[in-house]
PDB file of C-alpha atoms and ligand atoms in Angstrom:
ATOM      1  CA  MET A  13      26.845 -25.504 188.101  1.00  0.00           C
ATOM      2  CA  GLY A  14      25.031 -26.473 184.947  1.00  0.00           C
ATOM      3  CA  PRO A  15      25.590 -29.616 182.921  1.00  0.00           C
ATOM      4  CA  SER A  16      29.247 -30.158 182.250  1.00  0.00           C
ATOM      5  CA  LEU A  17      29.071 -31.683 178.837  1.00  0.00           C
ATOM      6  CA  LEU A  18      29.111 -28.560 176.773  1.00  0.00           C
ATOM      7  CA  ILE A  19      32.602 -28.867 175.408  1.00  0.00           C
ATOM      8  CA  PRO A  20      32.797 -31.588 172.781  1.00  0.00           C
ATOM      9  CA  GLU A  21      36.209 -33.095 172.252  1.00  0.00           C
ATOM     10  CA  PRO A  22      37.524 -32.186 168.797  1.00  0.00           C
ATOM     11  CA  THR A  23      36.218 -35.309 167.156  1.00  0.00           C
ATOM     12  CA  THR A  24      36.089 -34.144 163.568  1.00  0.00           C
ATOM     13  CA  GLN A  25      37.634 -36.776 161.379  1.00  0.00           C
ATOM     14  CA  ASN A  26      39.488 -33.946 159.714  1.00  0.00           C
ATOM     15  CA  GLY A  27      40.729 -32.317 162.828  1.00  0.00           C
ATOM     16  CA  GLN A  28      44.210 -33.647 162.343  1.00  0.00           C
ATOM     17  CA  THR A  29      46.390 -33.167 159.348  1.00  0.00           C
ATOM     18  CA  PRO A  30      47.209 -36.682 158.268  1.00  0.00           C
ATOM     19  CA  LEU A  31      50.955 -37.017 158.466  1.00  0.00           C
ATOM     20  CA  CYS A  32      50.940 -39.600 155.702  1.00  0.00           C
ATOM     21  CA  LYS A  33      49.896 -36.892 153.284  1.00  0.00           C
ATOM     22  CA  LEU A  34      52.883 -34.722 154.030  1.00  0.00           C
ATOM     23  CA  SER A  35      56.293 -34.843 152.453  1.00  0.00           C
ATOM     24  CA  LEU A  36      59.175 -35.870 154.666  1.00  0.00           C
ATOM     25  CA  THR A  37      60.386 -32.311 154.941  1.00  0.00           C
ATOM     26  CA  GLU A  38      56.971 -31.262 156.106  1.00  0.00           C
ATOM     27  CA  GLN A  39      56.871 -34.065 158.622  1.00  0.00           C
ATOM     28  CA  ASN A  40      60.189 -32.900 160.014  1.00  0.00           C
ATOM     29  CA  ARG A  41      59.056 -29.324 160.047  1.00  0.00           C
ATOM     30  CA  ARG A  42      55.909 -30.281 161.830  1.00  0.00           C
ATOM     31  CA  SER A  43      57.522 -32.550 164.356  1.00  0.00           C
ATOM     32  CA  GLY A  44      59.986 -29.747 165.073  1.00  0.00           C
ATOM     33  CA  GLU A  45      57.014 -27.545 165.791  1.00  0.00           C
ATOM     34  CA  GLU A  46      55.530 -30.130 168.125  1.00  0.00           C
ATOM     35  CA  GLU A  47      58.777 -30.164 170.085  1.00  0.00           C
ATOM     36  CA  ASP A  48      58.786 -26.397 170.261  1.00  0.00           C
ATOM     37  CA  PHE A  49      55.277 -26.608 171.488  1.00  0.00           C
ATOM     38  CA  GLU A  50      56.135 -29.132 174.172  1.00  0.00           C
ATOM     39  CA  GLN A  51      58.924 -26.907 175.310  1.00  0.00           C
ATOM     40  CA  GLN A  52      56.518 -24.004 175.314  1.00  0.00           C
ATOM     41  CA  SER A  53      53.892 -25.974 177.256  1.00  0.00           C
ATOM     42  CA  MET A  54      56.419 -26.819 179.924  1.00  0.00           C
ATOM     43  CA  GLU A  55      57.329 -23.187 180.219  1.00  0.00           C
ATOM     44  CA  GLU A  56      53.688 -22.313 180.431  1.00  0.00           C
ATOM     45  CA  GLU A  57      53.136 -24.890 183.149  1.00  0.00           C
ATOM     46  CA  GLU A  58      55.935 -23.285 185.080  1.00  0.00           C
ATOM     47  CA  LYS A  59      54.225 -19.947 184.659  1.00  0.00           C
ATOM     48  CA  GLU A  60      50.971 -21.480 185.873  1.00  0.00           C
ATOM     49  CA  LYS A  61      52.720 -22.661 189.011  1.00  0.00           C
ATOM     50  CA  GLU A  62      54.223 -19.233 189.525  1.00  0.00           C
ATOM     51  CA  LYS A  63      50.852 -17.730 189.087  1.00  0.00           C
ATOM     52  CA  GLY A  64      49.521 -19.883 191.875  1.00  0.00           C
ATOM     53  CA  GLU A  65      52.205 -18.601 194.179  1.00  0.00           C
ATOM     54  CA  THR A  66      52.474 -14.983 193.132  1.00  0.00           C
ATOM     55  CA  GLY A  67      49.228 -14.361 191.284  1.00  0.00           C
ATOM     56  CA  VAL A  68      51.177 -12.331 188.712  1.00  0.00           C
ATOM     57  CA  GLU A  69      51.352 -14.234 185.409  1.00  0.00           C
ATOM     58  CA  ASP A  70      48.054 -14.526 183.615  1.00  0.00           C
ATOM     59  CA  GLU A  71      47.556 -16.490 180.412  1.00  0.00           C
ATOM     60  CA  GLY A  72      44.620 -15.341 178.315  1.00  0.00           C
ATOM     61  CA  VAL A  73      41.597 -17.578 177.872  1.00  0.00           C
ATOM     62  CA  ILE A  74      42.248 -17.927 174.146  1.00  0.00           C
ATOM     63  CA  ASP A  75      45.812 -19.175 174.538  1.00  0.00           C
ATOM     64  CA  THR A  76      44.569 -21.695 177.083  1.00  0.00           C
ATOM     65  CA  TRP A  77      41.989 -22.930 174.584  1.00  0.00           C
ATOM     66  CA  LEU A  78      44.499 -23.074 171.756  1.00  0.00           C
ATOM     67  CA  ARG A  79      46.661 -25.337 173.905  1.00  0.00           C
ATOM     68  CA  LYS A  80      43.710 -27.467 174.893  1.00  0.00           C
ATOM     69  CA  HIS A  81      42.453 -27.854 171.324  1.00  0.00           C
ATOM     70  CA  ARG A  82      45.807 -27.753 169.618  1.00  0.00           C
ATOM     71  CA  LEU A  83      45.245 -30.688 167.252  1.00  0.00           C
ATOM     72  CA  LEU A  84      42.153 -29.107 165.800  1.00  0.00           C
ATOM     73  CA  TYR A  85      43.864 -25.723 165.558  1.00  0.00           C
ATOM     74  CA  VAL A  86      46.822 -27.255 163.740  1.00  0.00           C
ATOM     75  CA  GLY A  87      44.349 -29.113 161.506  1.00  0.00           C
ATOM     76  CA  ALA A  88      42.830 -25.774 160.490  1.00  0.00           C
ATOM     77  CA  THR A  89      46.054 -23.765 160.130  1.00  0.00           C
ATOM     78  CA  ARG A  90      48.361 -26.434 158.629  1.00  0.00           C
ATOM     79  CA  HIS A  91      45.846 -28.177 156.420  1.00  0.00           C
ATOM     80  CA  PRO A  92      47.149 -30.163 153.407  1.00  0.00           C
ATOM     81  CA  PHE A  93      45.697 -27.431 151.163  1.00  0.00           C
ATOM     82  CA  ILE A  94      47.953 -24.868 152.852  1.00  0.00           C
ATOM     83  CA  LEU A  95      50.902 -27.258 152.979  1.00  0.00           C
ATOM     84  CA  SER A  96      50.513 -27.790 149.239  1.00  0.00           C
ATOM     85  CA  ILE A  97      50.743 -24.027 148.617  1.00  0.00           C
ATOM     86  CA  ASP A  98      53.754 -23.891 150.881  1.00  0.00           C
ATOM     87  CA  ASP A  99      55.603 -26.735 149.154  1.00  0.00           C
ATOM     88  CA  GLY A 100      54.534 -25.695 145.662  1.00  0.00           C
ATOM     89  CA  THR A 101      52.619 -28.908 144.868  1.00  0.00           C
ATOM     90  CA  ILE A 102      49.196 -27.230 144.840  1.00  0.00           C
ATOM     91  CA  ASP A 103      46.748 -28.335 142.171  1.00  0.00           C
ATOM     92  CA  ILE A 104      45.811 -25.108 140.439  1.00  0.00           C
ATOM     93  CA  PHE A 105      42.199 -26.288 139.978  1.00  0.00           C
ATOM     94  CA  ALA A 106      41.949 -26.595 143.750  1.00  0.00           C
ATOM     95  CA  PHE A 107      43.265 -23.065 144.094  1.00  0.00           C
ATOM     96  CA  LYS A 108      40.703 -21.740 141.624  1.00  0.00           C
ATOM     97  CA  ARG A 109      37.925 -23.640 143.385  1.00  0.00           C
ATOM     98  CA  TRP A 110      39.003 -22.097 146.672  1.00  0.00           C
ATOM     99  CA  LEU A 111      39.085 -18.621 145.094  1.00  0.00           C
ATOM    100  CA  GLY A 112      35.535 -18.802 143.737  1.00  0.00           C
ATOM    101  CA  GLN A 113      34.127 -20.353 146.910  1.00  0.00           C
ATOM    102  CA  ASP A 114      35.900 -17.929 149.220  1.00  0.00           C
ATOM    103  CA  TYR A 115      34.426 -14.987 147.352  1.00  0.00           C
ATOM    104  CA  ILE A 116      30.970 -16.346 148.198  1.00  0.00           C
ATOM    105  CA  PHE A 117      32.032 -16.843 151.809  1.00  0.00           C
ATOM    106  CA  VAL A 118      33.453 -13.329 152.169  1.00  0.00           C
ATOM    107  CA  ARG A 119      30.204 -11.862 150.865  1.00  0.00           C
ATOM    108  CA  ALA A 120      28.362 -13.716 153.628  1.00  0.00           C
ATOM    109  CA  PHE A 121      31.004 -12.571 156.098  1.00  0.00           C
ATOM    110  CA  VAL A 122      30.015  -8.897 155.538  1.00  0.00           C
ATOM    111  CA  PRO A 123      26.619  -9.100 157.293  1.00  0.00           C
ATOM    112  CA  PHE A 124      28.201 -11.195 160.039  1.00  0.00           C
ATOM    113  CA  VAL A 125      30.797  -8.479 160.723  1.00  0.00           C
ATOM    114  CA  ALA A 126      28.017  -5.892 160.575  1.00  0.00           C
ATOM    115  CA  SER A 127      26.199  -7.860 163.282  1.00  0.00           C
ATOM    116  CA  VAL A 128      29.354  -7.844 165.416  1.00  0.00           C
ATOM    117  CA  ILE A 129      29.483  -4.055 165.045  1.00  0.00           C
ATOM    118  CA  VAL A 130      25.891  -3.839 166.267  1.00  0.00           C
ATOM    119  CA  LYS A 131      26.718  -6.028 169.269  1.00  0.00           C
ATOM    120  CA  ALA A 132      29.845  -3.960 170.048  1.00  0.00           C
ATOM    121  CA  TRP A 133      27.794  -0.807 169.932  1.00  0.00           C
ATOM    122  CA  LYS A 134      25.191  -2.256 172.298  1.00  0.00           C
ATOM    123  CA  GLU A 135      27.303  -4.329 174.647  1.00  0.00           C
ATOM    124  CA  SER A 136      30.935  -3.310 174.616  1.00  0.00           C
ATOM    125  CA  ASP A 137      32.586  -1.812 177.668  1.00  0.00           C
ATOM    126  CA  ASP A 138      35.302  -0.238 175.508  1.00  0.00           C
ATOM    127  CA  SER A 139      34.513   2.219 172.747  1.00  0.00           C
ATOM    128  CA  SER A 140      37.722   1.450 170.830  1.00  0.00           C
ATOM    129  CA  ASP A 141      36.379  -2.024 169.899  1.00  0.00           C
ATOM    130  CA  MET A 142      34.207  -0.366 167.298  1.00  0.00           C
ATOM    131  CA  GLU A 143      37.205   1.084 165.435  1.00  0.00           C
ATOM    132  CA  VAL A 144      38.973  -2.273 165.324  1.00  0.00           C
ATOM    133  CA  ILE A 145      35.929  -4.019 163.916  1.00  0.00           C
ATOM    134  CA  LEU A 146      35.235  -1.197 161.505  1.00  0.00           C
ATOM    135  CA  GLY A 147      38.854  -1.512 160.310  1.00  0.00           C
ATOM    136  CA  GLY A 148      38.121  -5.178 159.662  1.00  0.00           C
ATOM    137  CA  MET A 149      35.065  -4.240 157.668  1.00  0.00           C
ATOM    138  CA  ALA A 150      37.191  -1.864 155.550  1.00  0.00           C
ATOM    139  CA  ALA A 151      39.667  -4.691 154.913  1.00  0.00           C
ATOM    140  CA  ILE A 152      36.802  -6.874 153.705  1.00  0.00           C
ATOM    141  CA  ASN A 153      35.757  -4.124 151.334  1.00  0.00           C
ATOM    142  CA  ASP A 154      39.264  -4.254 149.798  1.00  0.00           C
ATOM    143  CA  GLU A 155      39.135  -8.030 149.832  1.00  0.00           C
ATOM    144  CA  LEU A 156      36.020  -8.147 147.671  1.00  0.00           C
ATOM    145  CA  GLU A 157      37.708  -5.915 145.085  1.00  0.00           C
ATOM    146  CA  TRP A 158      40.808  -8.067 145.259  1.00  0.00           C
ATOM    147  CA  PHE A 159      38.794 -11.242 144.651  1.00  0.00           C
ATOM    148  CA  LYS A 160      37.383  -9.734 141.482  1.00  0.00           C
ATOM    149  CA  LYS A 161      40.804  -8.810 140.134  1.00  0.00           C
ATOM    150  CA  GLU A 162      42.378 -12.079 141.166  1.00  0.00           C
ATOM    151  CA  ALA A 163      39.534 -14.106 139.668  1.00  0.00           C
ATOM    152  CA  PHE A 164      39.929 -12.261 136.380  1.00  0.00           C
ATOM    153  CA  LYS A 165      43.649 -13.026 136.442  1.00  0.00           C
ATOM    154  CA  TRP A 166      42.983 -16.754 136.873  1.00  0.00           C
ATOM    155  CA  GLY A 167      40.024 -16.887 134.511  1.00  0.00           C
ATOM    156  CA  VAL A 168      37.590 -17.729 137.314  1.00  0.00           C
ATOM    157  CA  LYS A 169      34.014 -16.493 136.878  1.00  0.00           C
ATOM    158  CA  LEU A 170      32.669 -14.897 140.045  1.00  0.00           C
ATOM    159  CA  SER A 171      29.120 -14.154 139.025  1.00  0.00           C
ATOM    160  CA  GLU A 172      26.042 -16.052 140.165  1.00  0.00           C
ATOM    161  CA  ILE A 173      27.311 -18.907 138.002  1.00  0.00           C
ATOM    162  CA  ILE A 174      29.346 -20.196 140.905  1.00  0.00           C
ATOM    163  CA  VAL A 175      27.376 -22.628 142.985  1.00  0.00           C
ATOM    164  CA  PRO A 176      28.275 -22.664 146.663  1.00  0.00           C
ATOM    165  CA  GLN A 177      29.445 -26.098 147.755  1.00  0.00           C
ATOM    166  CA  GLU A 178      27.722 -27.809 150.688  1.00  0.00           C
ATOM    167  CA  GLN A 179      30.569 -27.096 153.133  1.00  0.00           C
ATOM    168  CA  ASN A 180      30.473 -23.435 152.163  1.00  0.00           C
ATOM    169  CA  LYS A 181      26.702 -23.290 152.614  1.00  0.00           C
ATOM    170  CA  ASP A 182      27.053 -24.934 156.039  1.00  0.00           C
ATOM    171  CA  TYR A 183      29.674 -22.408 157.061  1.00  0.00           C
ATOM    172  CA  CYS A 184      27.538 -19.466 155.833  1.00  0.00           C
ATOM    173  CA  ARG A 185      24.530 -20.860 157.729  1.00  0.00           C
ATOM    174  CA  PHE A 186      26.683 -21.054 160.836  1.00  0.00           C
ATOM    175  CA  LEU A 187      27.670 -17.396 160.362  1.00  0.00           C
ATOM    176  CA  GLU A 188      24.023 -16.546 160.024  1.00  0.00           C
ATOM    177  CA  SER A 189      23.207 -18.307 163.292  1.00  0.00           C
ATOM    178  CA  LEU A 190      25.789 -16.086 165.018  1.00  0.00           C
ATOM    179  CA  MET A 191      24.066 -12.969 163.694  1.00  0.00           C
ATOM    180  CA  ASN A 192      21.098 -13.673 165.969  1.00  0.00           C
ATOM    181  CA  PRO A 193      20.685 -10.874 168.556  1.00  0.00           C
ATOM    182  CA  ASP A 194      20.580 -13.572 171.273  1.00  0.00           C
ATOM    183  CA  VAL A 195      24.211 -14.449 170.580  1.00  0.00           C
ATOM    184  CA  GLU A 196      26.356 -12.490 172.995  1.00  0.00           C
ATOM    185  CA  TYR A 197      29.029 -10.030 171.816  1.00  0.00           C
ATOM    186  CA  THR A 198      31.707 -12.110 173.598  1.00  0.00           C
ATOM    187  CA  VAL A 199      30.740 -15.218 171.624  1.00  0.00           C
ATOM    188  CA  ALA A 200      30.534 -13.350 168.301  1.00  0.00           C
ATOM    189  CA  ILE A 201      33.859 -11.540 168.729  1.00  0.00           C
ATOM    190  CA  THR A 202      35.565 -14.835 169.628  1.00  0.00           C
ATOM    191  CA  ALA A 203      34.231 -16.338 166.397  1.00  0.00           C
ATOM    192  CA  PHE A 204      35.287 -13.270 164.430  1.00  0.00           C
ATOM    193  CA  TRP A 205      38.832 -13.444 165.788  1.00  0.00           C
ATOM    194  CA  ALA A 206      39.051 -17.196 165.066  1.00  0.00           C
ATOM    195  CA  ILE A 207      37.857 -16.846 161.466  1.00  0.00           C
ATOM    196  CA  GLU A 208      40.438 -14.174 160.713  1.00  0.00           C
ATOM    197  CA  ALA A 209      43.215 -15.844 162.713  1.00  0.00           C
ATOM    198  CA  VAL A 210      42.972 -19.154 160.824  1.00  0.00           C
ATOM    199  CA  TYR A 211      43.638 -17.373 157.535  1.00  0.00           C
ATOM    200  CA  GLN A 212      46.351 -15.228 159.039  1.00  0.00           C
ATOM    201  CA  GLU A 213      48.216 -18.202 160.532  1.00  0.00           C
ATOM    202  CA  SER A 214      47.730 -20.359 157.462  1.00  0.00           C
ATOM    203  CA  PHE A 215      48.891 -17.888 154.856  1.00  0.00           C
ATOM    204  CA  ALA A 216      51.706 -16.428 156.971  1.00  0.00           C
ATOM    205  CA  PHE A 217      53.089 -19.982 157.117  1.00  0.00           C
ATOM    206  CA  CYS A 218      53.347 -20.023 153.305  1.00  0.00           C
ATOM    207  CA  LEU A 219      55.510 -16.887 153.406  1.00  0.00           C
ATOM    208  CA  ALA A 220      57.916 -18.052 156.091  1.00  0.00           C
ATOM    209  CA  ALA A 221      61.563 -18.759 155.427  1.00  0.00           C
ATOM    210  CA  GLY A 222      62.023 -22.062 153.633  1.00  0.00           C
ATOM    211  CA  SER A 223      58.626 -22.101 151.974  1.00  0.00           C
ATOM    212  CA  ARG A 224      58.381 -22.894 148.270  1.00  0.00           C
ATOM    213  CA  THR A 225      55.177 -21.033 147.554  1.00  0.00           C
ATOM    214  CA  PRO A 226      54.841 -20.441 143.787  1.00  0.00           C
ATOM    215  CA  PRO A 227      55.396 -16.725 142.984  1.00  0.00           C
ATOM    216  CA  GLU A 228      51.936 -16.359 141.424  1.00  0.00           C
ATOM    217  CA  LEU A 229      50.336 -17.394 144.740  1.00  0.00           C
ATOM    218  CA  LYS A 230      52.356 -15.056 146.911  1.00  0.00           C
ATOM    219  CA  VAL A 231      49.921 -12.144 146.553  1.00  0.00           C
ATOM    220  CA  THR A 232      47.186 -14.346 147.969  1.00  0.00           C
ATOM    221  CA  CYS A 233      49.360 -15.374 150.902  1.00  0.00           C
ATOM    222  CA  GLN A 234      50.336 -11.764 151.511  1.00  0.00           C
ATOM    223  CA  ARG A 235      46.722 -10.665 151.636  1.00  0.00           C
ATOM    224  CA  TRP A 236      46.189 -12.540 154.907  1.00  0.00           C
ATOM    225  CA  GLY A 237      49.752 -13.339 155.915  1.00  0.00           C
ATOM    226  CA  ASN A 238      51.068  -9.774 156.077  1.00  0.00           C
ATOM    227  CA  GLU A 239      52.188  -8.171 159.281  1.00  0.00           C
ATOM    228  CA  GLU A 240      49.441  -5.571 159.414  1.00  0.00           C
ATOM    229  CA  PHE A 241      46.780  -8.256 159.162  1.00  0.00           C
ATOM    230  CA  GLY A 242      48.642 -10.046 161.951  1.00  0.00           C
ATOM    231  CA  LYS A 243      48.383  -6.968 164.164  1.00  0.00           C
ATOM    232  CA  TYR A 244      44.708  -6.598 163.390  1.00  0.00           C
ATOM    233  CA  CYS A 245      44.158 -10.241 164.427  1.00  0.00           C
ATOM    234  CA  SER A 246      46.028  -9.559 167.677  1.00  0.00           C
ATOM    235  CA  SER A 247      43.715  -6.613 168.356  1.00  0.00           C
ATOM    236  CA  LEU A 248      40.689  -8.852 167.836  1.00  0.00           C
ATOM    237  CA  LYS A 249      42.236 -11.459 170.115  1.00  0.00           C
ATOM    238  CA  ASN A 250      42.808  -8.833 172.827  1.00  0.00           C
ATOM    239  CA  ILE A 251      39.188  -7.751 172.640  1.00  0.00           C
ATOM    240  CA  ALA A 252      37.984 -11.353 172.827  1.00  0.00           C
ATOM    241  CA  ASP A 253      40.308 -12.128 175.729  1.00  0.00           C
ATOM    242  CA  ARG A 254      39.224  -9.037 177.650  1.00  0.00           C
ATOM    243  CA  ARG A 255      35.574 -10.019 177.230  1.00  0.00           C
ATOM    244  CA  LEU A 256      36.170 -13.687 178.045  1.00  0.00           C
ATOM    245  CA  LYS A 257      37.900 -12.792 181.275  1.00  0.00           C
ATOM    246  CA  LYS A 258      34.811 -10.948 182.457  1.00  0.00           C
ATOM    247  CA  ALA A 259      32.252 -13.379 181.030  1.00  0.00           C
ATOM    248  CA  SER A 260      30.105 -15.797 183.017  1.00  0.00           C
ATOM    249  CA  ASP A 261      31.043 -19.502 182.920  1.00  0.00           C
ATOM    250  CA  ASP A 262      28.070 -20.161 180.707  1.00  0.00           C
ATOM    251  CA  GLU A 263      29.035 -17.493 178.188  1.00  0.00           C
ATOM    252  CA  ARG A 264      32.656 -18.653 178.202  1.00  0.00           C
ATOM    253  CA  LYS A 265      31.566 -22.226 177.482  1.00  0.00           C
ATOM    254  CA  LYS A 266      29.430 -21.041 174.586  1.00  0.00           C
ATOM    255  CA  ALA A 267      32.412 -19.111 173.199  1.00  0.00           C
ATOM    256  CA  GLU A 268      34.642 -22.182 173.461  1.00  0.00           C
ATOM    257  CA  VAL A 269      32.130 -24.369 171.619  1.00  0.00           C
ATOM    258  CA  THR A 270      31.812 -21.647 168.974  1.00  0.00           C
ATOM    259  CA  LEU A 271      35.576 -21.533 168.536  1.00  0.00           C
ATOM    260  CA  LEU A 272      35.610 -25.306 167.955  1.00  0.00           C
ATOM    261  CA  SER A 273      32.836 -24.973 165.380  1.00  0.00           C
ATOM    262  CA  VAL A 274      34.780 -22.280 163.523  1.00  0.00           C
ATOM    263  CA  LEU A 275      37.865 -24.499 163.416  1.00  0.00           C
ATOM    264  CA  GLU A 276      35.838 -27.464 162.142  1.00  0.00           C
ATOM    265  CA  HIS A 277      34.214 -25.332 159.440  1.00  0.00           C
ATOM    266  CA  GLU A 278      37.623 -24.032 158.387  1.00  0.00           C
ATOM    267  CA  VAL A 279      38.952 -27.592 158.040  1.00  0.00           C
ATOM    268  CA  GLU A 280      35.886 -28.505 155.964  1.00  0.00           C
ATOM    269  CA  PHE A 281      36.380 -25.440 153.795  1.00  0.00           C
ATOM    270  CA  TRP A 282      39.952 -26.474 152.981  1.00  0.00           C
ATOM    271  CA  ASN A 283      38.792 -30.058 152.344  1.00  0.00           C
ATOM    272  CA  MET A 284      36.164 -28.739 149.958  1.00  0.00           C
ATOM    273  CA  SER A 285      38.769 -26.634 148.170  1.00  0.00           C
ATOM    274  CA  ARG A 286      40.894 -29.703 147.607  1.00  0.00           C
ATOM    275  CA  GLY A 287      37.878 -31.406 146.076  1.00  0.00           C
ATOM    276  CA  GLY A 288      36.997 -33.639 148.996  1.00  0.00           C
ATOM    277  CA  THR A 289      33.513 -34.284 150.287  1.00  0.00           C
TER     278      THR A 289
HETATM  279  C1  HMH B 323      36.712 -19.609 154.791  1.00  0.00           C
HETATM  280  N1  HMH B 323      37.747 -18.184 156.475  1.00  0.00           N
HETATM  281  C2  HMH B 323      37.364 -18.328 155.205  1.00  0.00           C
HETATM  282  N2  HMH B 323      37.543 -17.350 154.309  1.00  0.00           N
HETATM  283  C3  HMH B 323      38.118 -16.190 154.678  1.00  0.00           C
HETATM  284  N3  HMH B 323      38.302 -15.226 153.744  1.00  0.00           N
HETATM  285  C4  HMH B 323      38.549 -16.012 156.014  1.00  0.00           C
HETATM  286  C5  HMH B 323      38.341 -17.048 156.887  1.00  0.00           C
HETATM  287  C6  HMH B 323      39.243 -14.761 156.499  1.00  0.00           C
HETATM  288  O1  HMH B 323      38.643 -13.595 156.120  1.00  0.00           O
END
């Protein structure tokens, strides 16, 4: 066994959505979710026990991690920026800032996804992975076109005039570090799933029953919150889970640390969009 310190606790100061910033309705909604989750955890514990006895039930590695790091995951997928879209209190300047910055991010995401395709081609044990990732690449192609149209609609300039904010630059540098050929396919595909899943979970929330998302923001929420995007994220998750199951302990630890980094970067990206430092 190697050193056992590799998994940092989610210590980011932004890992948790501060309850004080939420409206009462949101607090109720969230605490309801926590209860659901507790219920769910108990059920999962039961399953774990069963598994011990029968060896039948098998929770994926990713679901185990999402339970373990739930506060950070909730911080990334129920961030005040998202909650403000959902309750209609969003500051439109924050939205425009997000739009311009995310365009820069998505451009940097293209070479990252290309690097995942290269890794899949070299390392994958299942040839259908390539199609899933290629489908993701096609979606990003549409996304870039969409950003241009949406930016025009909001009067946001997308040319070189936009300066990437520090948090965005940090996140793009992190993506670049994952493009290194030394980074295993398992680690890269876990990161890829997490990056897409945060947007899917966040924006789907703003479309759920009871949300008060302003009509002019619904197209944005639908872009990532739609069902098809949800299915695509599930396919990525299945690939990651399949790989993680077979991975060495060392590789699995690296993937877990990478997942935490993605979640922290996502929280920072939302903070930046709201105008925070
Ligand atoms: C910051 N994370 C960020 N931007 C995105 N567009 C996605 C994830 C999903 O593609």
